[in-house]
Coordinates of C-alpha atoms in Angstrom, one line a residue:
M1276 CA 6.2 2.6 20.6
N1277 CA 4.9 6.1 21.3
Q1278 CA 8.1 7.8 20.3
S1279 CA 7.5 7.8 16.5
P1280 CA 6.7 11.3 15.1
E1281 CA 3.5 10.0 13.4
R1282 CA 2.5 7.8 16.4
N1283 CA 2.1 4.8 14.1
G1284 CA 3.8 2.1 16.1
V1285 CA 2.2 -1.4 16.4
L1286 CA 3.1 -3.9 19.1
I1287 CA 2.2 -7.6 18.8
F1288 CA 2.8 -9.2 22.2
V1289 CA 2.4 -13.0 22.6
S1290 CA 2.5 -14.8 25.9
P1291 CA 2.5 -18.6 25.0
R1292 CA 2.5 -19.9 28.6
A1293 CA -0.5 -17.7 29.6
H1294 CA -2.2 -18.4 26.2
K1295 CA -2.7 -14.7 25.7
F1296 CA -1.7 -12.1 23.1
A1297 CA -2.3 -8.4 22.4
V1298 CA -2.1 -6.2 19.4
I1299 CA -1.7 -2.6 20.3
G1300 CA -1.6 0.3 17.9
D1301 CA -0.5 3.8 18.8
E1302 CA -2.9 6.7 18.4
G1303 CA -1.8 7.7 14.9
V1304 CA -2.4 4.3 13.4
H1305 CA -5.5 3.7 15.4
A1306 CA -7.0 6.9 14.1
K1307 CA -6.6 5.5 10.6
C1308 CA -8.2 2.1 11.1
G1309 CA -10.4 2.2 14.2
D1310 CA -11.5 -0.6 16.6
E1311 CA -12.9 -2.8 13.9
F1312 CA -9.5 -3.4 12.2
W1313 CA -8.0 -4.5 15.6
R1314 CA -11.0 -6.7 16.4
K1315 CA -10.8 -8.5 13.0
L1316 CA -7.1 -8.9 13.3
A1317 CA -7.3 -10.4 16.8
D1318 CA -10.2 -12.7 15.7
A1319 CA -8.1 -14.0 12.7
M1320 CA -5.0 -14.5 14.9
T1321 CA -7.2 -16.3 17.5
G1322 CA -8.4 -18.7 14.8
Y1323 CA -4.8 -19.6 13.9
F1324 CA -3.8 -20.0 17.6
R1325 CA -6.8 -22.3 18.4
K1326 CA -5.5 -24.7 15.7
S1327 CA -2.0 -24.5 17.2
E1328 CA -0.8 -22.6 14.1
F1329 CA 1.2 -20.1 16.1
T1330 CA 3.8 -19.1 13.6
P1331 CA 1.2 -18.6 10.8
G1332 CA -1.0 -16.6 13.2
I1333 CA 1.9 -14.2 14.1
I1334 CA 2.9 -13.9 10.5
H1335 CA -0.7 -13.0 9.6
G1336 CA -0.8 -10.3 12.3
V1337 CA 2.5 -8.8 11.2
Q1338 CA 1.4 -8.8 7.5
K1339 CA -1.9 -7.2 8.1
A1340 CA -0.4 -4.6 10.4
G1341 CA 2.3 -4.0 7.8
D1342 CA -0.3 -3.6 5.0
L1343 CA -2.2 -1.1 7.1
L1344 CA 1.0 0.9 7.8
A1345 CA 2.1 0.8 4.2
E1346 CA -1.3 2.1 3.1
H1347 CA -1.5 5.0 5.6
F1348 CA 2.1 5.7 6.3
P1349 CA 4.2 5.1 3.2
H1350 CA 7.9 4.7 3.6
Q1351 CA 9.7 8.1 3.4
R1352 CA 13.5 8.3 2.8
G1353 CA 15.2 10.3 5.4

Protein backbone atom coordinates (compact mmCIF):
# COMPACT_ATOMS: atom_id res chain seq x y z
CA MET A 1 0.00 0.00 0.00
CA ASN A 2 2.78 2.44 0.81
CA GLN A 3 4.68 1.72 -2.41
CA SER A 4 2.70 4.06 -4.67
CA PRO A 5 4.58 7.24 -5.64
CA GLU A 6 1.74 9.50 -4.48
CA ARG A 7 1.14 7.48 -1.28
CA ASN A 8 -2.55 7.29 -2.16
CA GLY A 9 -3.35 3.66 -1.41
CA VAL A 10 -6.52 2.69 0.43
CA LEU A 11 -7.01 -0.64 2.17
CA ILE A 12 -10.41 -1.95 3.22
CA PHE A 13 -9.99 -4.99 5.47
CA VAL A 14 -13.00 -7.00 6.63
CA SER A 15 -12.85 -9.80 9.19
CA PRO A 16 -16.34 -11.36 9.23
CA ARG A 17 -15.69 -13.86 12.01
CA ALA A 18 -14.33 -11.19 14.35
CA HIS A 19 -17.06 -8.74 13.27
CA LYS A 20 -14.43 -6.08 12.61
CA PHE A 21 -13.25 -4.02 9.70
CA ALA A 22 -10.72 -1.30 9.00
CA VAL A 23 -10.36 1.35 6.33
CA ILE A 24 -6.79 2.61 6.09
CA GLY A 25 -5.55 5.39 3.83
CA ASP A 26 -1.89 6.02 3.10
CA GLU A 27 -0.44 9.39 4.06
CA GLY A 28 -0.96 11.05 0.66
CA VAL A 29 -4.68 10.34 0.51
CA HIS A 30 -5.14 11.02 4.23
CA ALA A 31 -3.59 14.47 3.77
CA LYS A 32 -6.31 15.26 1.21
CA CYS A 33 -9.31 14.18 3.29
CA GLY A 34 -8.41 14.07 6.98
CA ASP A 35 -9.88 12.07 9.84
CA GLU A 36 -13.48 13.19 9.29
CA PHE A 37 -13.72 11.45 5.90
CA TRP A 38 -12.56 8.12 7.37
CA ARG A 39 -14.85 8.48 10.38
CA LYS A 40 -17.90 9.15 8.18
CA LEU A 41 -16.99 6.27 5.88
CA ALA A 42 -16.57 3.86 8.79
CA ASP A 43 -19.87 5.03 10.32
CA ALA A 44 -21.72 4.49 7.03
CA MET A 45 -20.20 1.03 6.55
CA THR A 46 -21.05 0.14 10.16
CA GLY A 47 -24.67 1.08 9.47
CA TYR A 48 -24.80 -1.38 6.57
CA PHE A 49 -23.06 -4.13 8.53
CA ARG A 50 -25.42 -3.79 11.51
CA LYS A 51 -28.31 -4.52 9.14
CA SER A 52 -26.41 -7.57 7.79
CA GLU A 53 -25.99 -5.74 4.45
CA PHE A 54 -22.35 -6.73 4.07
CA THR A 55 -21.95 -6.56 0.31
CA PRO A 56 -23.67 -3.15 0.02
CA GLY A 57 -21.51 -1.91 2.92
CA ILE A 58 -18.29 -2.95 1.23
CA ILE A 59 -19.46 -1.55 -2.11
CA HIS A 60 -20.27 1.75 -0.40
CA GLY A 61 -16.78 1.89 1.11
CA VAL A 62 -15.08 1.11 -2.18
CA GLN A 63 -17.20 3.66 -4.08
CA LYS A 64 -16.57 6.46 -1.57
CA ALA A 65 -12.83 5.73 -1.48
CA GLY A 66 -12.81 5.62 -5.30
CA ASP A 67 -14.63 8.95 -5.50
CA LEU A 68 -12.06 10.50 -3.16
CA LEU A 69 -9.17 9.12 -5.19
CA ALA A 70 -10.70 10.25 -8.49
CA GLU A 71 -11.14 13.77 -7.13
CA HIS A 72 -7.63 14.19 -5.74
CA PHE A 73 -5.60 11.76 -7.82
CA PRO A 74 -7.06 11.67 -11.35
CA HIS A 75 -6.01 8.80 -13.59
CA GLN A 76 -2.81 9.49 -15.51
CA ARG A 77 -1.83 7.46 -18.53
CA GLY A 78 1.64 6.10 -18.18
